[in-house]
PDB file of C-alpha atoms in Angstrom:
ATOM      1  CA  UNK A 577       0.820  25.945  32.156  1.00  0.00           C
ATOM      2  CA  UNK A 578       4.544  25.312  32.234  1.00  0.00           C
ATOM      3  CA  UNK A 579       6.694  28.384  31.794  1.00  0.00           C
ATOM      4  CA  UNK A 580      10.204  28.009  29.808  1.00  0.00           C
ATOM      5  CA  UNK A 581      13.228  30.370  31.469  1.00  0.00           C
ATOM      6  CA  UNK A 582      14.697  32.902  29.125  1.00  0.00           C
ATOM      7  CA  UNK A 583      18.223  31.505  27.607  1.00  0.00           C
ATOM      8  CA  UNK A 584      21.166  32.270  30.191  1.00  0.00           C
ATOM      9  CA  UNK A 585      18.715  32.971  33.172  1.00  0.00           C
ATOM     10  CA  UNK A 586      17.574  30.130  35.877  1.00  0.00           C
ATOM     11  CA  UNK A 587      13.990  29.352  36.778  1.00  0.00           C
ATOM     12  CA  UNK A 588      12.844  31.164  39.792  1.00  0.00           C
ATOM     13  CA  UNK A 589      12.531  29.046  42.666  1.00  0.00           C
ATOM     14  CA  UNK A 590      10.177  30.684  45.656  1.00  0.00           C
ATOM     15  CA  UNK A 591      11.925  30.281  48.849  1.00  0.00           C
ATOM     16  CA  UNK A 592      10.063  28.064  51.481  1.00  0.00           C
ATOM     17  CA  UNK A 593       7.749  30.899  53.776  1.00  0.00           C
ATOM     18  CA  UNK A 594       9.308  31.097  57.218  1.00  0.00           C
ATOM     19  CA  UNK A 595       6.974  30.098  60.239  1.00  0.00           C
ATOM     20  CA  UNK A 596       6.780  30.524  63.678  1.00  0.00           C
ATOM     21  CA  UNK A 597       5.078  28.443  66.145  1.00  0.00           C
ATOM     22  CA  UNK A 598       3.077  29.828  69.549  1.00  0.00           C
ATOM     23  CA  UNK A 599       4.357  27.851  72.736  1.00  0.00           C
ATOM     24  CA  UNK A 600       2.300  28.819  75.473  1.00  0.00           C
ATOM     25  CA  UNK A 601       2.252  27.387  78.700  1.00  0.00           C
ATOM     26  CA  UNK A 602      -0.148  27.278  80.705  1.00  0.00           C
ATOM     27  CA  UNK A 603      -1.544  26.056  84.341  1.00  0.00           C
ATOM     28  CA  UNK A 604      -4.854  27.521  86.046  1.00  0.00           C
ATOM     29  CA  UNK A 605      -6.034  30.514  82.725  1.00  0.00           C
ATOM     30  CA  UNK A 606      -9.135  29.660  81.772  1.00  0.00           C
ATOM     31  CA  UNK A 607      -9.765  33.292  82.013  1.00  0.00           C
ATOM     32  CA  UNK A 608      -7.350  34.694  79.518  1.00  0.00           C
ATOM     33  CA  UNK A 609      -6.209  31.792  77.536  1.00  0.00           C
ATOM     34  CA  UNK A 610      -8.585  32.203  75.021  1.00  0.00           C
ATOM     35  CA  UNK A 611      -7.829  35.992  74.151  1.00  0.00           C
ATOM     36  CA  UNK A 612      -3.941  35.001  74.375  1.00  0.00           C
ATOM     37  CA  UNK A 613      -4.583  32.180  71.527  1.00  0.00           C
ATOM     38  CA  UNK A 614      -6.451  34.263  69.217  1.00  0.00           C
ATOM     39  CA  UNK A 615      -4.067  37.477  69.821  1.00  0.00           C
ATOM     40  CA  UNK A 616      -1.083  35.022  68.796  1.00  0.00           C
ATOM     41  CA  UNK A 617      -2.931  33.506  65.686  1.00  0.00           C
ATOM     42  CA  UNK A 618      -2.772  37.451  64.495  1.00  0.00           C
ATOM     43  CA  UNK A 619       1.089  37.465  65.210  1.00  0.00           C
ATOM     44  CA  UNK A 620       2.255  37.308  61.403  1.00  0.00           C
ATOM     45  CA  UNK A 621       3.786  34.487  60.267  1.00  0.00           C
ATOM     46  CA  UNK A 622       2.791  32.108  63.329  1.00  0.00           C
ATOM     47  CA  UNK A 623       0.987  29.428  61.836  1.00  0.00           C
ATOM     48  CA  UNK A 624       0.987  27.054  64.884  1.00  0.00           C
ATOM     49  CA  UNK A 625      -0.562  27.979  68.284  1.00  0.00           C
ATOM     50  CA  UNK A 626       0.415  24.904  70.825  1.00  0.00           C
ATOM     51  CA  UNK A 627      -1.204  25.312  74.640  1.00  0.00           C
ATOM     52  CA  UNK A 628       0.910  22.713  76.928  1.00  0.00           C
ATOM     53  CA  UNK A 629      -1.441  22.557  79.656  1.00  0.00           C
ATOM     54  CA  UNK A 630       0.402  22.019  82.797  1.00  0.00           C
ATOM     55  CA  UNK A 631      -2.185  20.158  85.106  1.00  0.00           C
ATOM     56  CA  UNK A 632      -4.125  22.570  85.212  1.00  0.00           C
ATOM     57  CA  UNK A 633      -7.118  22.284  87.317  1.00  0.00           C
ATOM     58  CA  UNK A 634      -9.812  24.315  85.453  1.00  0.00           C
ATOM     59  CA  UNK A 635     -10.616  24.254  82.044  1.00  0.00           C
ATOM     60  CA  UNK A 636      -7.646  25.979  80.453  1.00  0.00           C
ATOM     61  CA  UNK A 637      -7.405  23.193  78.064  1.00  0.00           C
ATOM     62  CA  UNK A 638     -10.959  23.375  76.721  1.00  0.00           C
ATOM     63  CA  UNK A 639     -10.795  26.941  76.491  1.00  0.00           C
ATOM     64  CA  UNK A 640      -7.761  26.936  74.705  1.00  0.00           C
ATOM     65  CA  UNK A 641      -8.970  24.459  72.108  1.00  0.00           C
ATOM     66  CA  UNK A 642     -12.343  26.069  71.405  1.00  0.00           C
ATOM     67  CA  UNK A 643      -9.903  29.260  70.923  1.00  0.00           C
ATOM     68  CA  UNK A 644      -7.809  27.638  68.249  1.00  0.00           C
ATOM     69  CA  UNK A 645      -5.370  26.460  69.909  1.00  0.00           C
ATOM     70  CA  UNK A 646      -3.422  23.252  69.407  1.00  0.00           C
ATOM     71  CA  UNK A 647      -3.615  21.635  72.713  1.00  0.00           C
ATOM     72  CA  UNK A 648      -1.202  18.972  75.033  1.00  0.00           C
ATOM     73  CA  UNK A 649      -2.038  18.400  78.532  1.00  0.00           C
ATOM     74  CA  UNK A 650       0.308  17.109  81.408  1.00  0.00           C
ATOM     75  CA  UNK A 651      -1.302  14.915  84.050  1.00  0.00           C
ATOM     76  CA  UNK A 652       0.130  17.142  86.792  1.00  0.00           C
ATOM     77  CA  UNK A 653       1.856  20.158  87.435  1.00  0.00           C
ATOM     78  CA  UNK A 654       5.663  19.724  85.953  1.00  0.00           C
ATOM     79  CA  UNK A 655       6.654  23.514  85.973  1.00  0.00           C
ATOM     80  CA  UNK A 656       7.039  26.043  82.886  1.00  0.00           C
ATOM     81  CA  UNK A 657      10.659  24.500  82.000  1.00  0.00           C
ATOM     82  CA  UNK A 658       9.059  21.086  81.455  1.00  0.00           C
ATOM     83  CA  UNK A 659       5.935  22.789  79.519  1.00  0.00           C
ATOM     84  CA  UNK A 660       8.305  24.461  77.368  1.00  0.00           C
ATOM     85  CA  UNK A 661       9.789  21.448  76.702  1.00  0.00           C
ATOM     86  CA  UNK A 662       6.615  19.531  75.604  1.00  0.00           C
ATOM     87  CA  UNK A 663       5.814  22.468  73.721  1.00  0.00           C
ATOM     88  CA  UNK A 664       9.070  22.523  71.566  1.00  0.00           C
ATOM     89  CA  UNK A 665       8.943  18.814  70.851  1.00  0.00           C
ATOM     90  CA  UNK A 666       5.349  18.837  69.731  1.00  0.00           C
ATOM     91  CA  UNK A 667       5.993  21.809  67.269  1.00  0.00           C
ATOM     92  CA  UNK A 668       9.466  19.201  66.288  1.00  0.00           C
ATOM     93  CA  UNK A 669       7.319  16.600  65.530  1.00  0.00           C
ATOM     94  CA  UNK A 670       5.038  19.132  63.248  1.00  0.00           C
ATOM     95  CA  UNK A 671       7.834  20.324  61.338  1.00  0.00           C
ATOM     96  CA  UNK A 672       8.372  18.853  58.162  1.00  0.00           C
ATOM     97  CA  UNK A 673      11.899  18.026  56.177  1.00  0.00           C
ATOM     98  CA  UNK A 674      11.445  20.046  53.205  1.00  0.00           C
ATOM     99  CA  UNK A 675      10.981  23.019  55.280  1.00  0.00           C
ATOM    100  CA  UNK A 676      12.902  24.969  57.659  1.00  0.00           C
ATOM    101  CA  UNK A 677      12.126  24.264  61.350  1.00  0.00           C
ATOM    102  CA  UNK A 678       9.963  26.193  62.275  1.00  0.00           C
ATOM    103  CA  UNK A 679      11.407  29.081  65.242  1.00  0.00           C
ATOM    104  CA  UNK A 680       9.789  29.381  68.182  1.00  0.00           C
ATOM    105  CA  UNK A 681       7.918  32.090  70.497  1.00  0.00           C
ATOM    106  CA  UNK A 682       6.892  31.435  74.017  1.00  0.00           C
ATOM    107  CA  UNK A 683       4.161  33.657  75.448  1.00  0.00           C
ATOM    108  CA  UNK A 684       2.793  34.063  79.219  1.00  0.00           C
ATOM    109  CA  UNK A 685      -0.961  32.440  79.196  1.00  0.00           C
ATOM    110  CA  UNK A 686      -2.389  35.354  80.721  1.00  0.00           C
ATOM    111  CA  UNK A 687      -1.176  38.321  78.333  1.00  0.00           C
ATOM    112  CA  UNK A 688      -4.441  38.043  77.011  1.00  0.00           C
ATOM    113  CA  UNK A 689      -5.377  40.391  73.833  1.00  0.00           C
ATOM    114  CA  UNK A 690      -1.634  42.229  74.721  1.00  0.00           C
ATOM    115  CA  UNK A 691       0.154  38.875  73.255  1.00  0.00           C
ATOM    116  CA  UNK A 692      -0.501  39.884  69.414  1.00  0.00           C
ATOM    117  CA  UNK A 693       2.009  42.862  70.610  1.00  0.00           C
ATOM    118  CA  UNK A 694       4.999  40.521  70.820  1.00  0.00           C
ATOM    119  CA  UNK A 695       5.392  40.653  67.158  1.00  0.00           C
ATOM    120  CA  UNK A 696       8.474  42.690  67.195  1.00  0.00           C
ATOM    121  CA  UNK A 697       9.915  40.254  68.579  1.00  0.00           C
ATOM    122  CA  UNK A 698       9.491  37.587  65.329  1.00  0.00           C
ATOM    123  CA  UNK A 699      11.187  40.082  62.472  1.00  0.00           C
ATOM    124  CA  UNK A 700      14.339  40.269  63.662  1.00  0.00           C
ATOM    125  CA  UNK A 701      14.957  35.986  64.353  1.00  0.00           C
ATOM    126  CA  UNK A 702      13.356  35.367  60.907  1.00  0.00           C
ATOM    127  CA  UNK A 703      15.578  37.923  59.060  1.00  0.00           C
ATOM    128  CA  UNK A 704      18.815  36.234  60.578  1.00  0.00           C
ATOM    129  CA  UNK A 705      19.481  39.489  62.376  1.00  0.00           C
ATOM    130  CA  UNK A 706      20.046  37.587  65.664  1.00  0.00           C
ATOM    131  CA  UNK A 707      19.306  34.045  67.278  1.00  0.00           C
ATOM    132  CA  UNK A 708      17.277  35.485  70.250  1.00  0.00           C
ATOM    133  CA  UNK A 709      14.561  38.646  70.926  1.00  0.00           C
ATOM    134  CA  UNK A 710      13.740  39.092  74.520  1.00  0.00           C
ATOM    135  CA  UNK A 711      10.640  41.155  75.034  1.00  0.00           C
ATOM    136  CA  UNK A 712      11.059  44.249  77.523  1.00  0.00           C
ATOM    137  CA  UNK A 713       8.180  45.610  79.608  1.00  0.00           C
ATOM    138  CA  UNK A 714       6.575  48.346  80.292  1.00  0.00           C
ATOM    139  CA  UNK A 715       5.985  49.157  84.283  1.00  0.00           C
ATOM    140  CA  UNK A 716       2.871  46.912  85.387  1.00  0.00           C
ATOM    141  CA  UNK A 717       0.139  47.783  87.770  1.00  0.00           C
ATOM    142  CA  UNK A 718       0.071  46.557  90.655  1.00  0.00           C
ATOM    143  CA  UNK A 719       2.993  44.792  90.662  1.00  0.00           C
ATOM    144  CA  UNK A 720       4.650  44.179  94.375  1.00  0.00           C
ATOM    145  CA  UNK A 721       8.302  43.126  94.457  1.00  0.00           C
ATOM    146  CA  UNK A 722      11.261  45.543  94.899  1.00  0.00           C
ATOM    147  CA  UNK A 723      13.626  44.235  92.134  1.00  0.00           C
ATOM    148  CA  UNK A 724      15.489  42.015  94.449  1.00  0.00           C
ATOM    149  CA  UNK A 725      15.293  38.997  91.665  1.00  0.00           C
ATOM    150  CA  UNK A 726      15.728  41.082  89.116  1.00  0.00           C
ATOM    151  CA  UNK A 727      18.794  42.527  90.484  1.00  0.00           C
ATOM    152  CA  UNK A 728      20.443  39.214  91.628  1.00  0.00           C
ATOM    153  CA  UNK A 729      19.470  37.617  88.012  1.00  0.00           C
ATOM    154  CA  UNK A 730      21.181  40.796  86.124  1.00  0.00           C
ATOM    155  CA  UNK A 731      24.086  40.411  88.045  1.00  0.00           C
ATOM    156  CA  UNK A 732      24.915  37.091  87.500  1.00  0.00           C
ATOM    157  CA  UNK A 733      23.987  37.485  83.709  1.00  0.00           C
ATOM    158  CA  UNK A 734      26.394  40.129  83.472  1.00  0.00           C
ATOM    159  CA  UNK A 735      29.536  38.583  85.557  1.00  0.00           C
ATOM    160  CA  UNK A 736      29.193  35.560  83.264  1.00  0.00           C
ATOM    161  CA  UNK A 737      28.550  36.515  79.839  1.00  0.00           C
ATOM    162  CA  UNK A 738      29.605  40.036  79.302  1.00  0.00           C
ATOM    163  CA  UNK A 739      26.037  41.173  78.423  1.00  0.00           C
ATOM    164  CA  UNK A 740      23.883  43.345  80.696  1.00  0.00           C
ATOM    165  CA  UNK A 741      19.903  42.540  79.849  1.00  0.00           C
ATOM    166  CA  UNK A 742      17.152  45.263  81.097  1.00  0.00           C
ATOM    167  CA  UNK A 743      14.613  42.874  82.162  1.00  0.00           C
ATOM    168  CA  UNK A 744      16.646  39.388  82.462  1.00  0.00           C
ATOM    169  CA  UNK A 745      13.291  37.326  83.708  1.00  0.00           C
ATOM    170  CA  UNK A 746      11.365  38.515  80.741  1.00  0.00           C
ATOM    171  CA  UNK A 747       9.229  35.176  79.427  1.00  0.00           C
ATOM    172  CA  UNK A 748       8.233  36.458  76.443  1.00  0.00           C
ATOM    173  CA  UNK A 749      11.091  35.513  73.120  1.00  0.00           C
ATOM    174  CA  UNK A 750      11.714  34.132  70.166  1.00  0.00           C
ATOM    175  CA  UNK A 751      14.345  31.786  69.038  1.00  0.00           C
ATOM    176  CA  UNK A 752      15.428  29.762  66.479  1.00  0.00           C
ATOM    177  CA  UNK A 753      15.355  25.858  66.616  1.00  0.00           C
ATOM    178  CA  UNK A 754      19.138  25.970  66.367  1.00  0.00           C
ATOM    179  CA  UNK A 755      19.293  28.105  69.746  1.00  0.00           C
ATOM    180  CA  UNK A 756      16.383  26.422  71.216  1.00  0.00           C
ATOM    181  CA  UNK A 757      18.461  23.183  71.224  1.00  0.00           C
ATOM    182  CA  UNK A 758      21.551  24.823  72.249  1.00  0.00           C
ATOM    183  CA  UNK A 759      20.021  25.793  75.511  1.00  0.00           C
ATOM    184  CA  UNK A 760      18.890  22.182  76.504  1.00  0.00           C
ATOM    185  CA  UNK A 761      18.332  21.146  78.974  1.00  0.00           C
ATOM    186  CA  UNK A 762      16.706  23.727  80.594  1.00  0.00           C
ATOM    187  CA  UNK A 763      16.716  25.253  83.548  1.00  0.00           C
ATOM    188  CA  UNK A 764      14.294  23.795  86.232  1.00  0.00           C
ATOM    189  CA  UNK A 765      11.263  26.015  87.428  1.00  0.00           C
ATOM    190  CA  UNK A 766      11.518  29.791  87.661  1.00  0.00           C
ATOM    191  CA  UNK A 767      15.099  29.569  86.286  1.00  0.00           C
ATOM    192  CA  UNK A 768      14.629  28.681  82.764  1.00  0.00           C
ATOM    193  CA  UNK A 769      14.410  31.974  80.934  1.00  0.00           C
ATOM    194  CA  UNK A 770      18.095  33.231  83.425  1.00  0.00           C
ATOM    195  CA  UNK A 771      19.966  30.203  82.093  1.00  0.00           C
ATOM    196  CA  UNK A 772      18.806  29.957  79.041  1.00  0.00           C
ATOM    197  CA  UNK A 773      20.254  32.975  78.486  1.00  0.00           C
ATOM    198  CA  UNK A 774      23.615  32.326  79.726  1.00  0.00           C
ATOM    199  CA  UNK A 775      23.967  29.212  78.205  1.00  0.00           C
ATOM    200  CA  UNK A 776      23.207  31.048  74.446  1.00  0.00           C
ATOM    201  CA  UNK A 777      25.353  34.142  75.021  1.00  0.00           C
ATOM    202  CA  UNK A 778      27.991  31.820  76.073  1.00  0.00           C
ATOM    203  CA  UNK A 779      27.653  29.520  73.144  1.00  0.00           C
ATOM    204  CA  UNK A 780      27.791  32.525  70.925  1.00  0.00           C
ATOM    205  CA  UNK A 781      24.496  33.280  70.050  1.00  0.00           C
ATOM    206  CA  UNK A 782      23.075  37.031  69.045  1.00  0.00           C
ATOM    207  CA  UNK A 783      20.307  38.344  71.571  1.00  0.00           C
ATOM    208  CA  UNK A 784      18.217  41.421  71.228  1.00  0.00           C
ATOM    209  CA  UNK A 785      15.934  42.874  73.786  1.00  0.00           C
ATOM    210  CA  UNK A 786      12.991  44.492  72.360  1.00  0.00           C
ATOM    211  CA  UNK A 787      10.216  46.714  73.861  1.00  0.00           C
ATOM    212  CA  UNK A 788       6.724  45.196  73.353  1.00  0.00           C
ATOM    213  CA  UNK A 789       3.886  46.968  74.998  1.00  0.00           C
ATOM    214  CA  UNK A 790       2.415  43.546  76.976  1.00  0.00           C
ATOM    215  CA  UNK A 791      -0.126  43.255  79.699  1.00  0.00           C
ATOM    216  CA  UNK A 792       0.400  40.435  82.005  1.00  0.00           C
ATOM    217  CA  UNK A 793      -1.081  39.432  85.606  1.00  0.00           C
ATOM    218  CA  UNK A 794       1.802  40.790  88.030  1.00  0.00           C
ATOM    219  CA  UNK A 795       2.397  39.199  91.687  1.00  0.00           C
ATOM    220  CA  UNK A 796       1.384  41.496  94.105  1.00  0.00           C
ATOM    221  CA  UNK A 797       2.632  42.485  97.722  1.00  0.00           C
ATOM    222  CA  UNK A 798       0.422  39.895  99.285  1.00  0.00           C
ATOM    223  CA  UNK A 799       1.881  36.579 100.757  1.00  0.00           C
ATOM    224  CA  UNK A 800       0.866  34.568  97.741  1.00  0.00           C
ATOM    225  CA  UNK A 801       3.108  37.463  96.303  1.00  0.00           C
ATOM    226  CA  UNK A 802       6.066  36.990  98.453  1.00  0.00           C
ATOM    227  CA  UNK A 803       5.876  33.410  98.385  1.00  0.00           C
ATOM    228  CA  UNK A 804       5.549  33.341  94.432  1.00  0.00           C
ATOM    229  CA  UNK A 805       9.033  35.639  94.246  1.00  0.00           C
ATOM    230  CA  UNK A 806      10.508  33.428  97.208  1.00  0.00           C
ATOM    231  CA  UNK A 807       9.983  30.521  94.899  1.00  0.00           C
ATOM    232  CA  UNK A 808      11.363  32.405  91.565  1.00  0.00           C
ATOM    233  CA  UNK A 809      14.909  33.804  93.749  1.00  0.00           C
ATOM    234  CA  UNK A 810      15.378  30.001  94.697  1.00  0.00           C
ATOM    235  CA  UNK A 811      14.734  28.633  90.994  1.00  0.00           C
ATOM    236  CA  UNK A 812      16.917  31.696  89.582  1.00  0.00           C
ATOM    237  CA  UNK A 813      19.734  31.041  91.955  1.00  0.00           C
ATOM    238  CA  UNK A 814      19.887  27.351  91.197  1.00  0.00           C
ATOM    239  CA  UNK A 815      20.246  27.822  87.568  1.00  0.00           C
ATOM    240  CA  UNK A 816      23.147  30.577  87.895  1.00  0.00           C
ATOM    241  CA  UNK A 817      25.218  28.096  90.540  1.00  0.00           C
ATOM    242  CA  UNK A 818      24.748  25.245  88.219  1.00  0.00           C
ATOM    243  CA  UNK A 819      26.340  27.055  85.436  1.00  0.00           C
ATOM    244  CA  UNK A 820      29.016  28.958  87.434  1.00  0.00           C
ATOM    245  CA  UNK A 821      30.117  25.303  88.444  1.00  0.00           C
ATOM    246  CA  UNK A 822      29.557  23.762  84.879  1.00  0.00           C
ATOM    247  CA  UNK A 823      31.796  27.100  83.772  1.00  0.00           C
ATOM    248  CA  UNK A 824      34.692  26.715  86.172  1.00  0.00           C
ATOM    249  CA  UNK A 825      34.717  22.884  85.646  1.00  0.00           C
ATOM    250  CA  UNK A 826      34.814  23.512  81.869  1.00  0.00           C
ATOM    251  CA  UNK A 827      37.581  25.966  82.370  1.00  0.00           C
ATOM    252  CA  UNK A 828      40.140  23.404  85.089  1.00  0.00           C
ATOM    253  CA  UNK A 829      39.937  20.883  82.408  1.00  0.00           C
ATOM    254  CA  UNK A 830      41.088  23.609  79.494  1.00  0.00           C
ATOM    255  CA  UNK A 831      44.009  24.171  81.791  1.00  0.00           C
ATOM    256  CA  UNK A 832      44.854  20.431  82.777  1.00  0.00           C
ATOM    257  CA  UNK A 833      44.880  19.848  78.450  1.00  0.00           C
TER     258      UNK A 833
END
């Protein structure tokens, strides 16, 4: 049945639904993968859950799949940059014309059932409000460092962009396509989520830190610990030279104009 407008009004048109794709990457969580997939199917509005396995060398990827999950696999370890990269192409690929791309929410493999709580974080990128929601933590058990990366990572956030974040290594946000591909390439290893950051405050994008009430395996005080947060200082301080360089080169040519 066709339905004729009233004279003088137009035909209502429903806007396309906005939708939000899961990119979760993964190496070695065969244990919690599968409550992490089914928490994020619940996250409203996420109608793609993507798993990039990262060589994993235990059945993440078959858990993952009988979860729900949409599922890519890479031959070896490549690091969480390169998995988040597979991740956003894949959901690229998925999108279609006729719709709006859809935006996109990474997640930790191993929040488990705590990964439907990063909801908050899809309102606020969906309404336009901002380009960017970083989730915020609460205190986890057992976790071991002292802050150290933290601290350095803050810092250098703050002395380059103006804008002081609360927990600057947080994993857990949503973006927009738009902002997603304004922060390519990303950052190698531990380093992605510090310059990505940057690189969209910089380029003028809106982010918002929200509190989401997530669950996650913490390093501990142990030497895999210590070794683990060796690793992430390294990563973190690669990504903030690189764009302290890129910065001052950008700003010599500006003058030399």
């Amino acid at each position: 049945m066709s339905v004729t407008p009233e004279p003088g009004r137009p035909a209502r048109t429903s806007k396309p639904r906005l939708r939000v794709a899961a990119v979760i990457p993964a190496k070695d969580e065969a244990r919690r993968i599968a409550a992490t997939v089914r928490a994020a199917r619940a996250i409203p509005h996420v109608d793609l859950v993507l798993v990039v396995d990262d060589g994993s060398e235990d059945a993440t990827q078959h858990v993952a799949r009988d979860a729900g999950a949409v599922v890519v696999r890479h031959s070896h370890n490549r690091g969480k940059a390169a998995a988040m990269e597979t991740g956003a192409a894949v959901v690229a690929m998925r999108d279609t014309p006729e719709r709006p791309a859809r935006a996109l929410l990474f997640l930790d493999g191993d929040l488990a059932d705590t990964a439907v709580n990063t909801a908050p974080l899809v309102a606020p990128v969906l309404s336009g409000e901002v380009d960017v929601t970083i989730a915020t933590l609460p205190p986890q058990p057992g976790a071991g460092g002292h802050g150290f990366v933290t601290g350095a990572a803050r810092r250098a956030i703050t002395q380059l962009t103006g804008w002081t974040p609360t927990q600057p290594l947080s994993g857990m946000r949503c973006l927009t396509r738009e902002a997603y591909e304004a922060a390519t390439p990303l950052a190698r290893g531990w380093g992605v989520e510090v310059g990505m950051t940057i690189d969209l405050l910089r380029a003028g994008f809106r982010v918002l830190e929200v509190p989401c009430e997530l669950k996650h395996r913490p390093s501990g005080s142990d030497l895999r610990g210590q070794l683990h947060r060796a690793a992430q200082y390294r990563d973190v301080q690669l990504a903030i030279n690189a764009r302290r360089v890129r910065y001052a080169a950008s700003t010599l040519r500006s003058k030399t104009r």
